[in-house]
Coordinates of C-alpha atoms (C1' of nucleotides) in Angstrom, one line a residue:
Chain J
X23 CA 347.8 67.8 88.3
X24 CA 347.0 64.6 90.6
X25 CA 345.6 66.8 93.3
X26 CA 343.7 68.4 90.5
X27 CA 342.2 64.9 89.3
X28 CA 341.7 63.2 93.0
X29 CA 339.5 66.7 93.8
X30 CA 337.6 66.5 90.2
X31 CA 337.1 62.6 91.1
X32 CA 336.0 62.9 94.4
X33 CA 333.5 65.9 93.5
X34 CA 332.0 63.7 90.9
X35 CA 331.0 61.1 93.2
X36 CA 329.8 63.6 95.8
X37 CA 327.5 65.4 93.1
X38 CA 328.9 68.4 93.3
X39 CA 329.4 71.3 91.0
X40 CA 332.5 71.1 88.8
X41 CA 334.0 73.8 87.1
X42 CA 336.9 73.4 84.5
X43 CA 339.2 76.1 82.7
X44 CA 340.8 73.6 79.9
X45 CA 342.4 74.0 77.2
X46 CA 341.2 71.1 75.2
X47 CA 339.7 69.7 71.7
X48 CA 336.0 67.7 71.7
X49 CA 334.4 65.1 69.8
X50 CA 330.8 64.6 70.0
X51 CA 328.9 61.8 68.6
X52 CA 325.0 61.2 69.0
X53 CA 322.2 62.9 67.0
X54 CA 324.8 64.2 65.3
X55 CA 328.9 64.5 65.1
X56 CA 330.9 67.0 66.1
X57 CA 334.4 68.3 66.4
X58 CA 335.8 71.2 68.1
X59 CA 339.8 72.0 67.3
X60 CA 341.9 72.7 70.2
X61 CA 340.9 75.9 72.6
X62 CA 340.6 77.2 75.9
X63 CA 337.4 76.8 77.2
X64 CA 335.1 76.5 80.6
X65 CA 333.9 73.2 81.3
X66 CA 331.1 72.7 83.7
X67 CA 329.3 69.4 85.2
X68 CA 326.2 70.1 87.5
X69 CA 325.3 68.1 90.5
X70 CA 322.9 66.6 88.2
X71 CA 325.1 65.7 85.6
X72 CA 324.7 68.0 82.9
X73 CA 327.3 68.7 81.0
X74 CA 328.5 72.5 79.7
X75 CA 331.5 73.2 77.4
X76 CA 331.3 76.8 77.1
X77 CA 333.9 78.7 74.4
X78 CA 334.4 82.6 75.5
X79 CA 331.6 83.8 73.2
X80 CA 328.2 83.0 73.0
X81 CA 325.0 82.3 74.8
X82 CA 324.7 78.4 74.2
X83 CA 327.0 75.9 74.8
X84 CA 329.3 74.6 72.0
X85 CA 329.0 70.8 73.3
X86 CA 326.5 69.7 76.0
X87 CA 325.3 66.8 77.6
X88 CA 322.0 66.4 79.5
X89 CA 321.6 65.5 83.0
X90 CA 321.9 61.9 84.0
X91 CA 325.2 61.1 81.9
X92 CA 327.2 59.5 83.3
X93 CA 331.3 61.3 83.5
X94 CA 334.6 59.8 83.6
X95 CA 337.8 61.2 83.7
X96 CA 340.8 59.0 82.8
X97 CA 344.4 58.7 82.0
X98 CA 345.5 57.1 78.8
X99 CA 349.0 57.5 77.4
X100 CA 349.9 60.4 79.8
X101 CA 346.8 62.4 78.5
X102 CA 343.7 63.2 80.2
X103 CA 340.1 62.8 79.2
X104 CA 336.8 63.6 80.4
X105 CA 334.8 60.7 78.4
X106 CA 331.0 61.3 79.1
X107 CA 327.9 59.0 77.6
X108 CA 324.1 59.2 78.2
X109 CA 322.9 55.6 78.1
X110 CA 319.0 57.4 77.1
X111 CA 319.8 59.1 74.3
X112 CA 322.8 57.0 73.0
X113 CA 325.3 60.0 73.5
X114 CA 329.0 60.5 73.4
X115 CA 331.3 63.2 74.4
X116 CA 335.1 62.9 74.6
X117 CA 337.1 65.7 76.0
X118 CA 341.0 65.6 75.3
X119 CA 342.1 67.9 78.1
X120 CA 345.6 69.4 76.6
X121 CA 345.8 71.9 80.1
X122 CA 344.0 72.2 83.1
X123 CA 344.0 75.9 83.3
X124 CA 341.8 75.5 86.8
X125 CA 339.5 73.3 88.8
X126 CA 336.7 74.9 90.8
X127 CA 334.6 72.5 93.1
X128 CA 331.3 73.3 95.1
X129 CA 328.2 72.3 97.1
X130 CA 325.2 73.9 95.4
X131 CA 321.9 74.6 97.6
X132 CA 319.0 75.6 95.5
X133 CA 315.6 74.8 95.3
X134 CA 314.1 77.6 93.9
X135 CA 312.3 78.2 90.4
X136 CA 312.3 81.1 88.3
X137 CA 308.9 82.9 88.5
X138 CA 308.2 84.5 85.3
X139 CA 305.4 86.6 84.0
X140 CA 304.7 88.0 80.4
X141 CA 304.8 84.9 78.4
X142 CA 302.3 83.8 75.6
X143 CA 300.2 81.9 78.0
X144 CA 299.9 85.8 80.1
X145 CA 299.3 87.5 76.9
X146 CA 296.3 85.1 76.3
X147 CA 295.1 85.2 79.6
X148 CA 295.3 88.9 79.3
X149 CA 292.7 88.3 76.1
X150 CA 290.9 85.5 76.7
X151 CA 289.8 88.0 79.9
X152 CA 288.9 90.8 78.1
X153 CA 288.7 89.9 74.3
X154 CA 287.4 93.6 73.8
X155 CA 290.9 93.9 73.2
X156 CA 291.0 92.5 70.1
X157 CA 287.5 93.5 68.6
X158 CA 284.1 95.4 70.7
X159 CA 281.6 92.8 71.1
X160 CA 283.8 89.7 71.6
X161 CA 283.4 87.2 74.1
X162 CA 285.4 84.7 75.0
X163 CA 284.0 80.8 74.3
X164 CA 287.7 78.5 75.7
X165 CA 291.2 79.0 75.9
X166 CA 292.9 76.3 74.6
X167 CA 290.1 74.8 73.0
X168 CA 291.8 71.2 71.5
X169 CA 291.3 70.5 67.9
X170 CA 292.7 66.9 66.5
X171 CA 295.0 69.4 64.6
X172 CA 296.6 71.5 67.4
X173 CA 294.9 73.9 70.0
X174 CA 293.1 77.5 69.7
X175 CA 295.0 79.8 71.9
X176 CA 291.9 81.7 72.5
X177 CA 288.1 81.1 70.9
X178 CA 285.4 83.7 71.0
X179 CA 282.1 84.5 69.4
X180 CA 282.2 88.0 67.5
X181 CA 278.7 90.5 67.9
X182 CA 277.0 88.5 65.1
X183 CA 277.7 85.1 66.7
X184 CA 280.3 83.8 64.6
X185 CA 283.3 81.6 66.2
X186 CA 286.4 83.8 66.0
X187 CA 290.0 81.5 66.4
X188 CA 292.4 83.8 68.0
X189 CA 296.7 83.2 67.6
X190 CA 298.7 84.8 69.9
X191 CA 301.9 85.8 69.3
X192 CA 304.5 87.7 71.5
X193 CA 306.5 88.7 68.4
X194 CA 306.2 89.7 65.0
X195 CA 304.1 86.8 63.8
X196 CA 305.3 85.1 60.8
X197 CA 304.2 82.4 58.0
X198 CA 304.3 79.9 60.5
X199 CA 301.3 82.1 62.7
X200 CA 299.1 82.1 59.4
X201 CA 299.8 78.6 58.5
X202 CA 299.0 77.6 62.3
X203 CA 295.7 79.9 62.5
X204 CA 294.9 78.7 59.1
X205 CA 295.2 74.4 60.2
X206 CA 292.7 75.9 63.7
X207 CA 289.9 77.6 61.2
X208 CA 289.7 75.1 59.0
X209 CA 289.5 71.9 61.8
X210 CA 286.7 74.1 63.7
X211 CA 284.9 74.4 60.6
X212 CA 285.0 70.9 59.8
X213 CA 284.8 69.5 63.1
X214 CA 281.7 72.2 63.9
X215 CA 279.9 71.8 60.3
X216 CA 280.0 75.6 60.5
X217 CA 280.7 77.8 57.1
X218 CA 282.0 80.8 58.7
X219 CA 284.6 81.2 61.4
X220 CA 287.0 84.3 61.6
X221 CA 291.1 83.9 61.9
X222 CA 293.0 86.9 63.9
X223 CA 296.2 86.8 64.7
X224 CA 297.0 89.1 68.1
X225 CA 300.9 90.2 67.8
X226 CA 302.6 93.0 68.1
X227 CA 303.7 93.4 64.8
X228 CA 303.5 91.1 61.3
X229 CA 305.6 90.5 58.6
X230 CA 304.7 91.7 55.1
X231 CA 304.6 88.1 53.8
X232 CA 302.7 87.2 56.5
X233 CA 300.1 89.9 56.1
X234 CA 299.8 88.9 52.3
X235 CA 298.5 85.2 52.9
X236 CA 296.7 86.8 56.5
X237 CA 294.7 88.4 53.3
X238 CA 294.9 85.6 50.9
X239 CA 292.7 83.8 54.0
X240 CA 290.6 86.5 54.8
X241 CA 292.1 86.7 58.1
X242 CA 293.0 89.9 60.1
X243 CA 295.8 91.0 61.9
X244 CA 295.5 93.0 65.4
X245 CA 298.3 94.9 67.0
X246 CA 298.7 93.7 70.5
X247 CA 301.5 94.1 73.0
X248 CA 302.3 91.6 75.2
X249 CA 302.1 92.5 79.2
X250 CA 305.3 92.7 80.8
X251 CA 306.9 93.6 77.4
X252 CA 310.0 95.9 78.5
X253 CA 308.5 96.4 82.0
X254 CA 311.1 98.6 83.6
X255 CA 312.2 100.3 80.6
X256 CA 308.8 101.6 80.6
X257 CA 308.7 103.0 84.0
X258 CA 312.6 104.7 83.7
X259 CA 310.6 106.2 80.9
X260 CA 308.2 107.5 83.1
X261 CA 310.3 108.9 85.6
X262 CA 312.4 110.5 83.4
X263 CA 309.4 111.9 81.6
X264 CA 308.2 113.9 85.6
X265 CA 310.9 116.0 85.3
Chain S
X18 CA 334.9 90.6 100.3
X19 CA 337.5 93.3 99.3
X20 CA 340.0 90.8 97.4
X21 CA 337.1 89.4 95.3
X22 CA 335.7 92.8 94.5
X23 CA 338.5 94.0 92.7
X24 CA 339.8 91.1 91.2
X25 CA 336.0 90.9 89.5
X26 CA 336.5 95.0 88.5
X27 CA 339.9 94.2 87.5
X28 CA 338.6 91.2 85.4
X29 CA 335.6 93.0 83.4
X30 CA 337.8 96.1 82.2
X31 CA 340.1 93.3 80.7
X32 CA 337.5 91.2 79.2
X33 CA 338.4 88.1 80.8
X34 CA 336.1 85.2 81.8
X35 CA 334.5 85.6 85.4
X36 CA 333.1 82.6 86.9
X37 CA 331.4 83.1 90.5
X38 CA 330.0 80.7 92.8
X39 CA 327.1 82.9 94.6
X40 CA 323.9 82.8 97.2
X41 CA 321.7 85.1 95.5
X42 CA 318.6 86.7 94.4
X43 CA 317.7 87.5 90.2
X44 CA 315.6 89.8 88.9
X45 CA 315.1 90.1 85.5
X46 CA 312.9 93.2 83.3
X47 CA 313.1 93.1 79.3
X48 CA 310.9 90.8 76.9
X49 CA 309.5 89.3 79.9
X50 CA 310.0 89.7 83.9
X51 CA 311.3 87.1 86.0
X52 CA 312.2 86.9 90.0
X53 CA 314.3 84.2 91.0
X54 CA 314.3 83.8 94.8
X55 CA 317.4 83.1 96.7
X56 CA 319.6 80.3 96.2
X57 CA 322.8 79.3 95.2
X58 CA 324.5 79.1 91.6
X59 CA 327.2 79.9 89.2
X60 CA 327.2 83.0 87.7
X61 CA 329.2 83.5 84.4
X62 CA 330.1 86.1 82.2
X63 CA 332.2 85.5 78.9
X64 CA 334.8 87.8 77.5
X65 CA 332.4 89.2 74.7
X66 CA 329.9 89.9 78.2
X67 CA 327.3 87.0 77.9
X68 CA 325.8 87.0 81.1
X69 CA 325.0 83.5 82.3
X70 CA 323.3 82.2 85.7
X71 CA 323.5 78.5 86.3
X72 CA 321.1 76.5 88.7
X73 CA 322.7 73.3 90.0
X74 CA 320.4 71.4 87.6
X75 CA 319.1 71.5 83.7
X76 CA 320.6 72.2 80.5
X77 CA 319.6 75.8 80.0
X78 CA 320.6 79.0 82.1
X79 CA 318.1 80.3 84.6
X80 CA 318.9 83.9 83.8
X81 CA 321.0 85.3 80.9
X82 CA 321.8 88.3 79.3
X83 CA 323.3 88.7 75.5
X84 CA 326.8 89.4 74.4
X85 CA 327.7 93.1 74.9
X86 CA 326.0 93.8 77.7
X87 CA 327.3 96.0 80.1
X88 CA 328.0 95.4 83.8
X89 CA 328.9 96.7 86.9
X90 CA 329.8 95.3 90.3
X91 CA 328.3 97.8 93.0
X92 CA 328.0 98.0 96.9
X93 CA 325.0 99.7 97.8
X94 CA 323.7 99.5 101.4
X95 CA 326.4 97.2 102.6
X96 CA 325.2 95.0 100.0
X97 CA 326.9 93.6 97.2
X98 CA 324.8 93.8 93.3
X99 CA 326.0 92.7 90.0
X100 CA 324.1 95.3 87.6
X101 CA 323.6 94.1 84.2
X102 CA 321.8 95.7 81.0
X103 CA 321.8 95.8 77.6
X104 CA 320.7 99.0 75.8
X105 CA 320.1 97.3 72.4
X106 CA 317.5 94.6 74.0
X107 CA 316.5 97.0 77.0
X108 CA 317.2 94.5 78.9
X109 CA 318.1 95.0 82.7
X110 CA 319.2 92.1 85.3
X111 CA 319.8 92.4 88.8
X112 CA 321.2 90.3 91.2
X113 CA 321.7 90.5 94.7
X114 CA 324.7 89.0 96.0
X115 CA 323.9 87.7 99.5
X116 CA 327.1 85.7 99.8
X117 CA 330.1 85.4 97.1
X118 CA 331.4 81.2 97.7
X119 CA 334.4 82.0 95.3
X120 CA 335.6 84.0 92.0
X121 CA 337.3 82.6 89.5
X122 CA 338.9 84.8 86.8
X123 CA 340.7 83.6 83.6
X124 CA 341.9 84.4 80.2
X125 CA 340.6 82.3 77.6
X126 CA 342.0 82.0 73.7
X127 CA 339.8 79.9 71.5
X128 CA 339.2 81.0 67.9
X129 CA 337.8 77.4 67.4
X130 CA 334.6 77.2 65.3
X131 CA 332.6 73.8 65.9
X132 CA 332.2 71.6 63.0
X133 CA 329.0 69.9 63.0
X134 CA 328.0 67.1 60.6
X135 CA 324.4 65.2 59.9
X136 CA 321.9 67.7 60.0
X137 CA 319.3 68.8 58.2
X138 CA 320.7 70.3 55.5
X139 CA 322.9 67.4 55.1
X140 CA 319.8 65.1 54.9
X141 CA 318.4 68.0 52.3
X142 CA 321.9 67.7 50.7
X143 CA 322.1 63.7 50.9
X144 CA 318.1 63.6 49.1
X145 CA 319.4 66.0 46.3
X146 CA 322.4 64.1 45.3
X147 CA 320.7 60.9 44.7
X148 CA 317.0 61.6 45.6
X149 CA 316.2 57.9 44.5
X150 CA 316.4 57.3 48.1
X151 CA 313.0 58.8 48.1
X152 CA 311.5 57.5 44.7
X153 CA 312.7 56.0 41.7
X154 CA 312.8 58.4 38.6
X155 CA 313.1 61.1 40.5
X156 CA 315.4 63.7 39.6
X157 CA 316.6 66.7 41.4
X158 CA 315.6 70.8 40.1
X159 CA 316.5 72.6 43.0
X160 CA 318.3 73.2 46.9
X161 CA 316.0 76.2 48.8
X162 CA 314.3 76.7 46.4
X163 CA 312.6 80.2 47.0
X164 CA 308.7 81.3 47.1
X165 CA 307.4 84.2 48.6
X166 CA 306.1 81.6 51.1
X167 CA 308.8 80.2 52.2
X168 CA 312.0 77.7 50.5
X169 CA 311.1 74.1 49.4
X170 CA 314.2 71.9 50.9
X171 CA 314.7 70.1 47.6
X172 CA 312.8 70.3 44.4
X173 CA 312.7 67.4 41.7
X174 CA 310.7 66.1 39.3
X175 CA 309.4 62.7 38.8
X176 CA 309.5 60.1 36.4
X177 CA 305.8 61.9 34.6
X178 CA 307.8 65.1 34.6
X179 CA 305.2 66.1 38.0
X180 CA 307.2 69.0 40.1
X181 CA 307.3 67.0 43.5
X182 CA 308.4 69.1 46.7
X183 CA 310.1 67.5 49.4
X184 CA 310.7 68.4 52.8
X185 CA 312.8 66.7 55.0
X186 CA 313.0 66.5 59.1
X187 CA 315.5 64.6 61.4
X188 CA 312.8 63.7 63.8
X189 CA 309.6 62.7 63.6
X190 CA 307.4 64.9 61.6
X191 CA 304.2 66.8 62.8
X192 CA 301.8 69.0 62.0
X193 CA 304.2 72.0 61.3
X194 CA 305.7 69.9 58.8
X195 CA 302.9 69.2 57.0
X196 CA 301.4 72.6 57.1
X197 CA 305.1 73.8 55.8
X198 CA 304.7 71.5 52.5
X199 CA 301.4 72.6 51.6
X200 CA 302.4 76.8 52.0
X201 CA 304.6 75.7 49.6
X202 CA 303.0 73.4 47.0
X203 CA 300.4 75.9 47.0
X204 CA 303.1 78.5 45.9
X205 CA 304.9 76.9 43.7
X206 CA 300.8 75.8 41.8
X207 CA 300.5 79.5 42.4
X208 CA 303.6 81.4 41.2
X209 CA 304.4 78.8 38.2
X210 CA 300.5 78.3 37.0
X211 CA 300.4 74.6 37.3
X212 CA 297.7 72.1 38.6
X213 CA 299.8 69.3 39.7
X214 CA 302.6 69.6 42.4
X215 CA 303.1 66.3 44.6
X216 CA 304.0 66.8 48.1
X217 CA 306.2 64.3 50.6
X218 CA 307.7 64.4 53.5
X219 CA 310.9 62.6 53.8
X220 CA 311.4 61.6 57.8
X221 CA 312.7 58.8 60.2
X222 CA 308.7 58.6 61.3
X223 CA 305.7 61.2 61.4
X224 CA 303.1 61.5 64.0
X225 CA 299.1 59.8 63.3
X226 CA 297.9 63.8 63.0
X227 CA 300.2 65.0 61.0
X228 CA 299.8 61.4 58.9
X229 CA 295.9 62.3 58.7
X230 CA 296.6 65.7 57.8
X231 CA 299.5 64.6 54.8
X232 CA 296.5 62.5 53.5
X233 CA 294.3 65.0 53.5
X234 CA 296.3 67.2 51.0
X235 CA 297.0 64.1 49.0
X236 CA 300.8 64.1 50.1
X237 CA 302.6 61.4 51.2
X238 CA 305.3 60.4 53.6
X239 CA 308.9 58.4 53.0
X240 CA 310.8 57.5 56.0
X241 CA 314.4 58.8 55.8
X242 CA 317.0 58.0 58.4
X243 CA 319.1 61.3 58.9
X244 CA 322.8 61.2 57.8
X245 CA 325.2 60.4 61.1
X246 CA 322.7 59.8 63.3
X247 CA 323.6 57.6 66.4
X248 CA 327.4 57.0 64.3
X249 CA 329.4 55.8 66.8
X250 CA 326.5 53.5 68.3
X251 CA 326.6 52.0 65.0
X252 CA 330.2 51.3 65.1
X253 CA 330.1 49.9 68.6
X254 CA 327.1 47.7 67.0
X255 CA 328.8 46.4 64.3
X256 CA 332.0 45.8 66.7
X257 CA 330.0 43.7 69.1
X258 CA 328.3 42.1 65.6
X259 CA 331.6 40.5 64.3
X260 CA 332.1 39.0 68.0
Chain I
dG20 C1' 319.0 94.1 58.8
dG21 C1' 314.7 91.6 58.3
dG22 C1' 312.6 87.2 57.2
dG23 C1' 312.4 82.3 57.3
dA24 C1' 313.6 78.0 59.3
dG25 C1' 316.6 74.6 61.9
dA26 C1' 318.4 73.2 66.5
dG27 C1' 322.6 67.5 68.8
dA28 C1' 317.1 72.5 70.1
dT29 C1' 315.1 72.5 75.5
dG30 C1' 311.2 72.7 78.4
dC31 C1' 306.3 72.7 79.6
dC32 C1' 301.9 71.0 79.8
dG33 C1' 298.1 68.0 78.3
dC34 C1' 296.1 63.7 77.0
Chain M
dG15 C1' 305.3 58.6 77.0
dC16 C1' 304.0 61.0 72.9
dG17 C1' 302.3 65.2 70.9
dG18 C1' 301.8 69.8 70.1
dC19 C1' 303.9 74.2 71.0
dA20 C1' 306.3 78.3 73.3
dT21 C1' 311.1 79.9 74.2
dT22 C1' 313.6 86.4 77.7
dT23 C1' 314.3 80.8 72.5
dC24 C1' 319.4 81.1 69.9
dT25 C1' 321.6 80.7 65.6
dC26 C1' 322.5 80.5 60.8
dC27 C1' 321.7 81.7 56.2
dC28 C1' 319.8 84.1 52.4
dC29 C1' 317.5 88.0 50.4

DNA sequence: GGGGAGAGATGCCGC
DNA sequence: GCGGCATTTCTCCCC
């Protein structure tokens, strides 16, 4: 246990990577309060002093603490804690570490940034490029054309000259697409002095609510997948479809 | 090499938690793509087979692959691969170990479920118990109350018998917020035939857009501290107050 | 299981 | 720094 604390001590100050197996229970107290009962669970500090209490299932972390805290491990009445605070955001974790299940230490060398294509900003690029896409006859006027009320992902002019405001979506596009679209017409039309301009929402897929107030707008809705979309599943699909 | 291998194999067919500290390359095909270049992090995966890569900074996992996945250590050119995929998300990650720092297996028990106090639906909850806080006379109808258009966070009725929706953020609101309220004033003028439905926002503070934009639709804002918030600041506070 | 909305959201980019 | 918005969002809850 000491040779435990000395190394998780000494790690701290060198910025290195610390990685807990504890069973332990953990208060939380900021934005919000939180307690989690006693459990085993991996705790992790970066070099940059985020901390990550992970519990065996789960994607996210159950508590968390952003980078910049500020971590302290202490003795108090023969227990151990891990007490963390974030001066910024006025944030508190305690950790009351029951068992030290193990402690893993390491230097971390990584400068490197994930590289990702196929987002919403590759799927307007993709239109905004060629908005025939969407409709014959469009052309593309700005991408991210700035209204006082939010941005137009993409704005074109339709064969007959009117502005069309184009919402993107890489999913099936909700209420929250409409209302969005809806707030862009409505500030171009004001902001222009123009009567018409035309809504379409580019998604994949809608929802039936959606569609309804889509409608209730006089807006349309255009199937489009986003690039990337299931990329390799695609090309196994291929393959498997030569033989 | 040979020792880690196994223990990794060993660990996966037992569902335990694997933790490895690894020089590598990720490559990632599903909703998007993503190519991570080489470097050195943590790589996780949980009993229920999350799939989590850690960068030595930032709150959020570079790469990551949901619960039930499957995946499968393999040596392939005298090189070592962790092969992930899940066959409900089609989702595939690769990643080339170039160099394996250490492996850490455990078991973990935790049925623990986080208990989490002072957000929004507490706010929604604290407004609808005594929704004087926003207005006197006014007295609560409903909690989620439904439309096709959404659910107004609480529902009352003020002192001139006027339906008045309210809908409540911990943080300063914006323009979502506003456009949110008026789906559903509009719905509930729609759905119950009525002329008159007040809208407010009830928020610590609101943004000058979304300000313009309330006053546009004739709504109004009332600054609402969340329940909780900052609790154990406050404490400490009022401790160092009574000094 | 889909839809709607919050999250202790986080992170990115633009003004 | 605030603001607006996407996220391989994730997660929860309600229909």
């Amino acid at each position: 246990m000491k040779a435990h604390i000395s190394r998780i001590k000494d790690a701290l100050t060198k910025a290195e990577m610390i990685i807990l197996g504890a069973d332990c229970t953990v208060n939380y107290s900021g934005r919000a309060e939180t307690f989690l009962p006693r459990g085993e669970r991996i705790i992790m500090i970066k070099p940059d002093k985020t901390l990550l209490v992970h519990q065996p299932e789960g994607n996210t972390p159950v508590n968390y603490m952003k980078g910049e805290s500020v971590h302290e491990l202490v003795e108090e009445g023969g227990k151990l804690y891990l007490k963390s605070q974030n001066q910024q955001m006025q944030e508190y974790i305690d950790i009351a570490i029951e068992n030290l299940h193990f402690v893993q230490t390491t230097k971390l060398t990584d400068g490197q940034k994930l590289q990702l294509t196929g987002d919403e900003r590759d799927m307007a690029d993709m239109i905004a490029a060629d908005p025939s896409i969407i409709e014959k006859g469009l052309a593309t006027v700005s991408r991210e054309e700035q209204t006082t009320y939010g941005f137009v992902d993409v704005l074109c002019k339709d064969k007959d000259g009117s502005l069309v405001a184009i919402e993107c979506k890489r999913y099936t596009a909700g209420l929250d697409a409409v209302t969005q679209l809806r707030r862009y017409v409505e500030k171009l039309k004001a902001s222009k002095g123009i009567v018409k301009v035309r809504g379409i929402i580019a998604a994949p897929s809608i929802t039936d609510n959606a569609k309804k107030m889509l409608a209730d707008w006089g807006f349309t809705f255009v199937a489009v997948e986003p690039p990337k979309y299931k990329e390799r599943l695609k090309k196994t699909q291929k393959r498997l479809g030569e033989f």
